[in-house]
Every structure is written in C-alpha cells, then in structure tokens.
Tab-separated table of C-alpha atoms in Angstrom:
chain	number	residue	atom	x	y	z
A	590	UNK	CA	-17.175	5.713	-8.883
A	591	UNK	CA	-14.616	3.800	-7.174
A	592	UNK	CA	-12.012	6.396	-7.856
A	593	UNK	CA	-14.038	9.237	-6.719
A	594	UNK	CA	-14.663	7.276	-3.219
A	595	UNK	CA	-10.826	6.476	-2.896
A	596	UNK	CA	-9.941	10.335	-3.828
A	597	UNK	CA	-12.315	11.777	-1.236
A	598	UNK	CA	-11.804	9.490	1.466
A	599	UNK	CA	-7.802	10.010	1.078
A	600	UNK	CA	-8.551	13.674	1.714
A	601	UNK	CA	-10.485	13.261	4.410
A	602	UNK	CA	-8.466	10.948	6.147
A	603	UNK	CA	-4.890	12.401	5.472
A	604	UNK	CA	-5.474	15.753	7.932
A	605	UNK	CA	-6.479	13.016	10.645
A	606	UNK	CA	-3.530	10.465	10.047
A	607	UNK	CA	-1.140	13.708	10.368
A	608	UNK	CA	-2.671	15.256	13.181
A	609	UNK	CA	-1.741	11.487	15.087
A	610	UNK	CA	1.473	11.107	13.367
A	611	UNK	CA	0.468	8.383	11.188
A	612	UNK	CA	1.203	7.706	7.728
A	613	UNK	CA	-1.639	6.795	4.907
A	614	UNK	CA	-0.403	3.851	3.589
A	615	UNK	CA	-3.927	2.806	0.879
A	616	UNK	CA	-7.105	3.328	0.322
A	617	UNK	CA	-9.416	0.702	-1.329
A	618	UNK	CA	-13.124	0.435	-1.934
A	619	UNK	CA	-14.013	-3.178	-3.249
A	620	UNK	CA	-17.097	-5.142	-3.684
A	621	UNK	CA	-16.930	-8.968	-2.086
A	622	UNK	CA	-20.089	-10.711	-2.908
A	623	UNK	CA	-23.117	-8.075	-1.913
A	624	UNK	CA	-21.064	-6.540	0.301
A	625	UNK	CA	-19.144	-3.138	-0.211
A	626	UNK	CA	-15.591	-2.379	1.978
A	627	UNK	CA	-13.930	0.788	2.584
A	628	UNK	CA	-10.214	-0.250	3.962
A	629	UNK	CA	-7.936	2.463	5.416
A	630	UNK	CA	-4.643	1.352	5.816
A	631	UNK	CA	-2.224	3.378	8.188
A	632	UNK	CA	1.392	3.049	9.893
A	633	UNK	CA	3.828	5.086	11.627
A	634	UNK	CA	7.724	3.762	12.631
A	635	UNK	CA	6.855	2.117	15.566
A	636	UNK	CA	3.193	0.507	14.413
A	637	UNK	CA	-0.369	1.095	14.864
A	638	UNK	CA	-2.177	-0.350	17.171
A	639	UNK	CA	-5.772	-1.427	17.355
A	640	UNK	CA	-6.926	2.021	19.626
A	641	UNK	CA	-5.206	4.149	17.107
A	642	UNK	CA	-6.751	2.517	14.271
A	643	UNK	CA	-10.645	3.300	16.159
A	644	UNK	CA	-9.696	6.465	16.594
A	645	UNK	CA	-8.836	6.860	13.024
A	646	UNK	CA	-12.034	4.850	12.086
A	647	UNK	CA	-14.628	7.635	14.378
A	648	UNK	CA	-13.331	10.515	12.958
A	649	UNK	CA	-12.764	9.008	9.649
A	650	UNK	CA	-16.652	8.038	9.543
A	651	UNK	CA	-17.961	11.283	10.960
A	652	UNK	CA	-16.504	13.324	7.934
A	653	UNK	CA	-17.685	10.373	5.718
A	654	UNK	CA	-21.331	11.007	7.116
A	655	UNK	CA	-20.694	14.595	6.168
A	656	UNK	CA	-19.629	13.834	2.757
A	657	UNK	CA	-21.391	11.431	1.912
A	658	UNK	CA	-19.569	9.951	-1.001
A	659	UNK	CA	-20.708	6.261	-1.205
A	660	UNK	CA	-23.921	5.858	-2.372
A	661	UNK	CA	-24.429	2.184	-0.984
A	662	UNK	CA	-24.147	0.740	2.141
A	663	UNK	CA	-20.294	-0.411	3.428
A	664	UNK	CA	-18.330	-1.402	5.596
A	665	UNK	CA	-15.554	1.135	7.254
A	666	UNK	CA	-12.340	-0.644	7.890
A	667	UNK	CA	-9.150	0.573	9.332
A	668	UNK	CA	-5.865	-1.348	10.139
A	669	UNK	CA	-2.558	-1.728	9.335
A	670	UNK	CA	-1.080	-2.853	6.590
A	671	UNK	CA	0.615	-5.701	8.166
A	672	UNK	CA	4.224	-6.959	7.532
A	673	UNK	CA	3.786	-7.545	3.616
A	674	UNK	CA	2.846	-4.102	3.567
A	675	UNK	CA	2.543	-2.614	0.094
A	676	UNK	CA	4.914	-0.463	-1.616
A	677	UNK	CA	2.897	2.634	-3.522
A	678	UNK	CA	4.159	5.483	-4.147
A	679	UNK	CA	8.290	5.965	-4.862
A	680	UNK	CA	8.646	7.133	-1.058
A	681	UNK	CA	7.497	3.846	-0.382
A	682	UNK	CA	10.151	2.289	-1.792
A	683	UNK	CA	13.059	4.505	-0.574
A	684	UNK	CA	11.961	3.721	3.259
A	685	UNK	CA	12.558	0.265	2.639
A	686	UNK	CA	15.710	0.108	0.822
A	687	UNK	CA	17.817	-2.997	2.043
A	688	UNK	CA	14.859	-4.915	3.197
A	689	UNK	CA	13.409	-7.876	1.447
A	690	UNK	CA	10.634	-7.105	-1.631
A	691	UNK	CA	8.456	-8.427	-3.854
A	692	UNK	CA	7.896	-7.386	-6.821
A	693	UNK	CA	5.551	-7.824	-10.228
A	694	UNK	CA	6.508	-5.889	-13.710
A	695	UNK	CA	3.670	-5.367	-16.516
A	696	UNK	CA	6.352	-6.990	-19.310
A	697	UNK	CA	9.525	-9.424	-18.663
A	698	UNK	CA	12.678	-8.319	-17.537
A	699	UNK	CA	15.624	-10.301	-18.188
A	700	UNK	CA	12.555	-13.251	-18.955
A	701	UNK	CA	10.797	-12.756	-15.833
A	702	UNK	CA	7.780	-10.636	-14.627
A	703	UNK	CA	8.432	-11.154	-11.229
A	704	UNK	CA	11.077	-10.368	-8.342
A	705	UNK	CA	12.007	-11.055	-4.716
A	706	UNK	CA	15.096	-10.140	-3.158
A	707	UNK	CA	16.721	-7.346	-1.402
A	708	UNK	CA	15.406	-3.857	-2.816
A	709	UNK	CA	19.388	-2.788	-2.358
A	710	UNK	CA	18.763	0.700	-4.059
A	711	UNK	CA	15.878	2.923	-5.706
A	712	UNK	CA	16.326	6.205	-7.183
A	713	UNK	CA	13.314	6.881	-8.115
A	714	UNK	CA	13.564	5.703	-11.799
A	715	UNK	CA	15.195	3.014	-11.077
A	716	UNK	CA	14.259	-0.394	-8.850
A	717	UNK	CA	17.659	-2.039	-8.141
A	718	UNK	CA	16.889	-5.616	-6.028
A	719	UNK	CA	19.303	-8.247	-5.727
A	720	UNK	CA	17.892	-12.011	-5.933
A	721	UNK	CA	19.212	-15.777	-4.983
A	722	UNK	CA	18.769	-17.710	-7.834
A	723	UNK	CA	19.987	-21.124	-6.673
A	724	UNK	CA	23.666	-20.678	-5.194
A	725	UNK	CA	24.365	-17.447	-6.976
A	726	UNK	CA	23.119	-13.710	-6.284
A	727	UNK	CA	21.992	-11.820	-9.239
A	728	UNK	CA	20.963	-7.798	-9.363
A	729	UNK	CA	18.391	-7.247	-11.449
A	730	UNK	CA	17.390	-3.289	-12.489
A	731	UNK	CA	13.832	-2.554	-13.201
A	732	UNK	CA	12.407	0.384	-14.707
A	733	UNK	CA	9.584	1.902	-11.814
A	734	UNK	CA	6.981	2.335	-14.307
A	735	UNK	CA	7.228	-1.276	-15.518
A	736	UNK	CA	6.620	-2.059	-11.870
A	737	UNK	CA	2.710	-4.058	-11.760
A	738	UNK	CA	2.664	-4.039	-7.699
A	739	UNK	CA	5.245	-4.189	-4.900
A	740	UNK	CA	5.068	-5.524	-1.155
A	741	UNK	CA	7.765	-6.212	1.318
A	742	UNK	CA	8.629	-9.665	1.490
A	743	UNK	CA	8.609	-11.845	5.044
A	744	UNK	CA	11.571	-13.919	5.345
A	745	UNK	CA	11.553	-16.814	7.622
C-alpha cells in the first residue's frame, strides 16, 4: 500500500517539479498516531521557497483527486528538504561531493556502522568520505549498497 502511494504520487508530481525547474528530492507516506501524511520534498540550486512549494502542493492535489490512490484521509505536505537534506539516489551523492555527510551502513566497516565527514569522492560504487577522528583524518571507503541512509551533515 504504502509503496503503491509513493510510486504514483512520484509520477504525478515529477512532470510538475520539471515543468518549475525543481528537483524531486522524496516521497513518504507515514502514519503518526491516527493521522496519515503525504510529504513531497523538492529543491532546485538556489532553494524553494514557501510559494513554490503551494504551487507544487495545488497541482500536486488536483491530480491526486483524480487518482485517487490513498484510500484514507491525509494530509498533503510539501517543503523542502532542509539543510540535512537526504542523499537517495547515487546522483544525490555526486552533487554533493566535498561537502560534509552523514552516513549509516547495514554491517560495520572498519568496526563502525556509521560515518560523518567530507564525502571527498563517489563513483557510484564507491562512497569515499574522509573523517576527524580525534587529531588525525582518516578516509574511509564504503561500498554504496552497504549504505543504510545518507544526509548532508550541518557543520557549525
């Protein structure tokens, strides 16, 4: 069910993203208590802001109303991903090489399941990040199908 919601709604909402010049960036449909969410997250170079994101949400709803995919009452939410933004799909990661990640693996690596450092190079079998651990910098490789979940990393 929940698959089936995320696969339409990404169709419908990917001709509408492109037609603005905005980038999907997720789709999820969760349940919080009796309530039921729909979140659209989009971005472009230079941001989204919060009349892009309604214009997105109108249209968006109008060809859900069509559709009609979700059987229960929801909400319709779409925003930004925000600065931790996630990291997806392998294009995700190659548009943020040399920025700060971080990082979770199904299994250890080197004894550790997860990572935050510099993403300094992805080939797209490959995760390369280097990491501070105490005075030193490390590089640590990662396979990308061992990666778990990814998000840039805000560094203060």
């Amino acid at each position: 069910m929940t698959e089936h919601v995320i696969t339409v709604t990404e169709e419908l909402v990917k001709p509408i993203a492109d037609e603005m010049n905005l980038e999907l960036v997720d789709v999820e449909f969760t349940q919080e208590g009796n309530n039921f969410f729909l979140r659209v997250y989009i971005d472009s170079p230079r941001g989204v802001d919060i009349e892009e994101c309604g214009v997105v949400s109108e249209k968006l709803s109008e060809q859900l109303d069509k559709q009609d995919p979700i059987e229960q009452p929801y909400f319709l939410e779409v925003s930004s991903p925000g600065a931790e933004r996630p990291l997806k799909k392998p294009s995700d990661f190659e548009k943020v090489v040399g920025k700060q990640i971080y990082m979770t693996t199904y299994e250890k690596i080197d004894g550790e399941k997860s990572f935050e450092g510099k993403l300094v190079n992805f080939d797209g079998e490959t995760v390369v990040v280097e990491q501070k651990v105490k005075t030193r910098t490390i590089t640590v490789e990662v396979p990308y199908d061992k990666v778990a979940s990814a998000r840039l990393a805000v560094v203060f």
